[in-house]
Short mmCIF file of C-alpha atoms in Angstrom, two decimals:
data_model
loop_
_atom_site.label_atom_id
_atom_site.label_comp_id
_atom_site.label_asym_id
_atom_site.label_seq_id
_atom_site.Cartn_x
_atom_site.Cartn_y
_atom_site.Cartn_z
CA UNK A 1 193.32 38.28 -40.25
CA UNK A 2 192.78 36.12 -42.92
CA UNK A 3 194.92 38.72 -45.47
CA UNK A 4 198.35 39.81 -44.42
CA UNK A 5 199.95 43.37 -45.03
CA UNK A 6 203.57 44.16 -45.71
CA UNK A 7 206.01 46.87 -47.23
CA UNK A 8 208.35 46.11 -48.94
CA UNK A 9 210.06 49.65 -49.91
CA UNK A 10 206.66 51.60 -51.35
CA UNK A 11 205.13 49.28 -52.42
CA UNK A 12 202.99 47.46 -50.48
CA UNK A 13 201.86 43.27 -49.78
CA UNK A 14 198.88 42.19 -49.69
CA UNK A 15 198.43 38.54 -49.43
CA UNK A 16 195.82 36.04 -49.17
CA UNK A 17 196.57 33.98 -45.96
CA UNK A 18 193.73 31.22 -45.89
CA UNK A 19 195.87 28.20 -47.54
CA UNK A 20 193.91 25.79 -45.30
CA UNK A 21 190.91 26.91 -48.11
CA UNK A 22 193.21 27.80 -51.31
CA UNK A 23 192.13 31.50 -50.15
CA UNK A 24 188.94 30.97 -50.96
CA UNK A 25 186.89 34.39 -50.82
CA UNK A 26 184.75 33.92 -48.21
CA UNK A 27 182.96 36.07 -46.25
CA UNK A 28 185.56 36.69 -43.76
CA UNK A 29 188.74 37.07 -46.14
CA UNK A 30 186.63 39.68 -48.37
CA UNK A 31 185.64 41.60 -45.42
CA UNK A 32 189.06 41.21 -43.93
CA UNK A 33 190.77 42.43 -47.22
CA UNK A 34 188.79 45.63 -47.86
CA UNK A 35 190.30 46.15 -44.84
CA UNK A 36 193.71 45.93 -45.65
CA UNK A 37 192.51 48.54 -48.70
CA UNK A 38 191.74 51.28 -46.79
CA UNK A 39 194.36 50.76 -44.05
CA UNK A 40 196.14 54.34 -44.32
CA UNK A 41 199.49 52.02 -44.50
CA UNK A 42 197.75 50.06 -47.86
CA UNK A 43 196.96 53.51 -49.06
CA UNK A 44 200.22 55.14 -48.79
CA UNK A 45 201.70 52.79 -51.04
CA UNK A 46 203.28 53.92 -54.71
CA UNK A 47 201.37 50.43 -55.56
CA UNK A 48 199.91 47.29 -54.32
CA UNK A 49 200.69 43.68 -54.65
CA UNK A 50 198.07 40.92 -54.10
CA UNK A 51 199.46 37.01 -53.56
CA UNK A 52 198.03 34.20 -52.53
CA UNK A 53 199.58 32.24 -49.33
CA UNK A 54 200.03 28.74 -49.77
CA UNK A 55 199.28 26.40 -52.99
CA UNK A 56 197.04 28.44 -54.63
CA UNK A 57 196.58 31.85 -55.85
CA UNK A 58 192.78 32.28 -55.02
CA UNK A 59 190.16 28.93 -55.99
CA UNK A 60 186.82 31.25 -55.92
CA UNK A 61 184.02 32.30 -54.03
CA UNK A 62 182.90 29.91 -50.89
CA UNK A 63 180.19 27.86 -51.72
CA UNK A 64 178.90 27.75 -48.86
CA UNK A 65 178.55 32.19 -48.40
CA UNK A 66 177.27 32.44 -52.21
CA UNK A 67 174.06 30.29 -50.74
CA UNK A 68 173.84 30.73 -47.58
CA UNK A 69 174.99 34.94 -47.17
CA UNK A 70 172.85 36.07 -49.54
CA UNK A 71 175.90 36.30 -51.89
CA UNK A 72 173.44 35.85 -55.29
CA UNK A 73 170.83 37.67 -54.41
CA UNK A 74 169.92 41.77 -55.25
CA UNK A 75 171.12 43.05 -51.89
CA UNK A 76 173.13 40.63 -49.82
CA UNK A 77 173.82 41.67 -46.00
CA UNK A 78 177.47 42.14 -46.16
CA UNK A 79 180.28 42.99 -48.91
CA UNK A 80 180.61 40.61 -51.93
CA UNK A 81 183.99 39.70 -53.44
CA UNK A 82 182.17 41.86 -56.87
CA UNK A 83 183.15 45.26 -53.58
CA UNK A 84 186.51 43.94 -53.58
CA UNK A 85 186.50 43.72 -57.88
CA UNK A 86 185.09 47.02 -57.82
CA UNK A 87 187.63 48.74 -55.35
CA UNK A 88 190.93 47.25 -56.27
CA UNK A 89 189.21 48.04 -60.35
CA UNK A 90 188.81 51.71 -59.37
CA UNK A 91 191.95 52.06 -57.29
CA UNK A 92 194.11 55.05 -58.31
CA UNK A 93 197.54 53.68 -57.34
CA UNK A 94 199.34 50.52 -59.95
CA UNK A 95 197.99 47.17 -58.74
CA UNK A 96 199.59 43.94 -59.82
CA UNK A 97 198.46 40.68 -59.08
CA UNK A 98 201.41 38.07 -58.29
CA UNK A 99 199.23 34.43 -59.49
CA UNK A 100 200.39 30.90 -58.48
CA UNK A 101 198.90 27.49 -58.86
CA UNK A 102 195.13 27.81 -59.56
CA UNK A 103 193.43 31.27 -59.96
CA UNK A 104 190.05 29.99 -60.65
CA UNK A 105 187.06 31.64 -60.92
CA UNK A 106 186.68 34.70 -58.26
CA UNK A 107 190.48 34.07 -58.20
CA UNK A 108 190.74 34.61 -62.02
CA UNK A 109 188.19 37.64 -61.56
CA UNK A 110 189.96 39.08 -58.80
CA UNK A 111 193.49 39.12 -61.06
CA UNK A 112 191.42 40.41 -63.86
CA UNK A 113 190.91 43.55 -62.45
CA UNK A 114 194.13 44.15 -61.02
CA UNK A 115 196.11 46.59 -63.69
CA UNK A 116 199.25 43.88 -64.35
CA UNK A 117 199.57 40.45 -63.73
CA UNK A 118 202.58 38.00 -62.89
CA UNK A 119 202.10 34.48 -62.81
CA UNK A 120 203.87 31.60 -63.05
CA UNK A 121 204.59 28.96 -65.57
CA UNK A 122 202.81 26.72 -63.57
CA UNK A 123 199.86 28.35 -62.79
CA UNK A 124 196.37 27.80 -63.96
CA UNK A 125 193.06 29.75 -65.13
CA UNK A 126 189.27 29.14 -65.11
CA UNK A 127 185.74 30.26 -64.52
CA UNK A 128 184.37 26.92 -63.92
CA UNK A 129 181.15 29.13 -62.92
CA UNK A 130 178.42 28.28 -65.47
CA UNK A 131 178.72 24.46 -64.49
CA UNK A 132 177.30 25.96 -61.27
CA UNK A 133 174.49 27.72 -62.98
CA UNK A 134 176.30 30.75 -61.85
CA UNK A 135 178.02 33.49 -64.14
CA UNK A 136 181.56 35.00 -63.19
CA UNK A 137 179.75 38.46 -63.63
CA UNK A 138 183.39 40.46 -63.19
CA UNK A 139 184.90 37.87 -65.46
CA UNK A 140 182.26 38.54 -68.21
CA UNK A 141 182.64 42.16 -68.76
CA UNK A 142 186.26 42.51 -68.38
CA UNK A 143 187.73 38.77 -70.01
CA UNK A 144 185.92 40.12 -73.23
CA UNK A 145 187.21 43.75 -72.76
CA UNK A 146 191.12 42.27 -72.32
CA UNK A 147 190.64 39.11 -74.07
CA UNK A 148 188.30 39.99 -76.95
CA UNK A 149 184.35 38.34 -77.05
CA UNK A 150 185.22 35.57 -79.19
CA UNK A 151 187.99 34.67 -76.54
CA UNK A 152 186.26 35.29 -73.44
CA UNK A 153 183.19 33.16 -74.69
CA UNK A 154 185.94 30.36 -75.43
CA UNK A 155 186.50 30.50 -71.77
CA UNK A 156 183.80 30.97 -69.60
CA UNK A 157 181.09 28.59 -71.89
CA UNK A 158 184.27 25.57 -72.27
CA UNK A 159 185.31 26.53 -68.49
CA UNK A 160 188.48 24.75 -70.17
CA UNK A 161 192.00 25.60 -67.79
CA UNK A 162 194.81 27.27 -69.60
CA UNK A 163 198.10 27.66 -68.24
CA UNK A 164 199.93 31.06 -67.81
CA UNK A 165 201.68 30.92 -71.20
CA UNK A 166 198.28 30.98 -73.11
CA UNK A 167 197.11 33.90 -70.81
CA UNK A 168 200.19 35.67 -71.82
CA UNK A 169 199.26 34.96 -75.49
CA UNK A 170 194.89 36.10 -75.01
CA UNK A 171 196.52 39.80 -72.95
CA UNK A 172 195.57 38.49 -69.60
CA UNK A 173 199.15 37.53 -68.12
CA UNK A 174 201.79 40.67 -68.05
CA UNK A 175 205.06 38.59 -67.28
CA UNK A 176 205.22 34.65 -67.28
CA UNK A 177 207.92 33.90 -64.29
CA UNK A 178 209.73 30.62 -63.17
CA UNK A 179 207.78 28.85 -60.35
CA UNK A 180 208.26 30.83 -56.84
CA UNK A 181 209.30 33.57 -57.97
CA UNK A 182 205.68 35.17 -58.76
CA UNK A 183 205.35 37.42 -55.55
CA UNK A 184 209.03 39.19 -56.06
CA UNK A 185 208.41 39.74 -59.91
CA UNK A 186 205.42 42.02 -59.13
CA UNK A 187 206.90 44.05 -56.19
CA UNK A 188 209.87 44.47 -59.44
CA UNK A 189 207.29 45.19 -61.54
CA UNK A 190 205.54 47.43 -58.99
CA UNK A 191 208.63 49.11 -57.87
CA UNK A 192 209.79 49.63 -61.18
CA UNK A 193 206.19 51.54 -62.19
CA UNK A 194 206.47 53.78 -59.67
CA UNK A 195 210.19 54.44 -59.50
CA UNK A 196 210.65 58.06 -61.09
CA UNK A 197 206.70 58.36 -62.30
CA UNK A 198 205.04 60.95 -59.74
CA UNK A 199 201.25 59.49 -58.64
CA UNK A 200 198.67 61.64 -60.05
CA UNK A 201 200.35 61.17 -63.92
CA UNK A 202 199.89 57.18 -63.30
CA UNK A 203 196.27 58.08 -62.30
CA UNK A 204 195.44 59.94 -65.14
CA UNK A 205 196.61 57.26 -66.98
CA UNK A 206 194.96 54.41 -64.76
CA UNK A 207 191.74 56.64 -65.38
CA UNK A 208 191.80 57.13 -69.16
CA UNK A 209 192.54 54.01 -69.75
CA UNK A 210 189.13 53.29 -67.73
CA UNK A 211 187.47 55.80 -69.46
CA UNK A 212 188.29 54.25 -73.21
CA UNK A 213 186.73 51.27 -72.26
CA UNK A 214 184.31 51.38 -68.75
CA UNK A 215 183.26 48.72 -67.03
CA UNK A 216 178.88 49.47 -65.62
CA UNK A 217 179.32 48.28 -62.37
CA UNK A 218 175.66 48.86 -61.76
CA UNK A 219 175.43 46.47 -64.54
CA UNK A 220 177.50 43.58 -63.36
CA UNK A 221 175.91 43.34 -60.66
CA UNK A 222 172.24 43.39 -62.15
CA UNK A 223 173.63 40.23 -64.03
CA UNK A 224 173.39 38.17 -60.79
CA UNK A 225 168.98 39.39 -60.72
CA UNK A 226 168.27 37.71 -64.11
CA UNK A 227 169.60 34.86 -63.58
CA UNK A 228 167.31 31.87 -62.68
CA UNK A 229 167.55 30.94 -59.16
CA UNK A 230 166.45 27.45 -59.95
CA UNK A 231 169.26 26.26 -61.74
CA UNK A 232 172.47 28.08 -59.14
CA UNK A 233 170.64 26.45 -56.34
CA UNK A 234 170.93 23.23 -58.44
CA UNK A 235 174.40 24.43 -59.19
CA UNK A 236 175.31 25.53 -56.02
CA UNK A 237 174.34 22.65 -54.04
CA UNK A 238 174.94 19.93 -55.96
CA UNK A 239 179.17 21.12 -55.79
CA UNK A 240 178.61 21.30 -51.74
CA UNK A 241 176.60 17.78 -51.86
CA UNK A 242 179.67 16.87 -54.33
CA UNK A 243 177.24 14.92 -57.18
CA UNK A 244 176.88 15.81 -60.60
CA UNK A 245 173.85 18.81 -61.16
CA UNK A 246 171.17 17.73 -63.02
CA UNK A 247 170.27 20.27 -65.54
CA UNK A 248 167.87 18.04 -67.32
CA UNK A 249 164.46 20.03 -66.27
CA UNK A 250 165.74 23.22 -67.29
CA UNK A 251 166.66 22.51 -70.47
CA UNK A 252 162.90 20.72 -71.03
CA UNK A 253 161.24 24.09 -70.33
CA UNK A 254 163.52 26.17 -71.05
CA UNK A 255 163.06 27.99 -74.98
CA UNK A 256 164.87 29.96 -76.99
#
């Protein structure tokens, strides 16, 4: 299994456990994560904490699966990171991301789909997708909702990396803690939320907040179909081949 589950009191701790790949969202990890979320022990937990093993929280989607598993097509043959994001977004129990190291691309989006984010002071967040010819579909919507359109455009268009303190100023991180303390602090926060509060009221609050600014998952998924396939094929192929992408032909033939 590429995902571990354990109970910390009433809190379920889900750990992405593919540290040699910086917990990249590959097909096997995505399937294991969805299966873990469906486990009775996870469904019965009062809250969930999502963490990553090794040097990174999650370094984003696996480029090989973006190209080879049909993830860039309207009808992929299996589960995709988008299924994980949507499942977390609709979860009725509190969800807390415990972020350390790198949270890039899909890893950043994974944190955005949790209710709260605890990050270590040395954590780094970025959405580099545009340089690969793709878009952070969930990031576009959720990031704009949380940080506002201007900040969302800044982070997505420039692809710049930000630290935990700036992420906290933008509302993307709930708590900044010393390095090495993300998981314990996230579990403590999740426990504090659920201690003395009933599950039905918590679920109602979550639904009300989501209803005030809902995420249209159909529209989010449609974005992939609108991407020019030549651009993402060049961008992702260049990344896999470890070369600089060449978008000059697309600029010459593009009309604003």
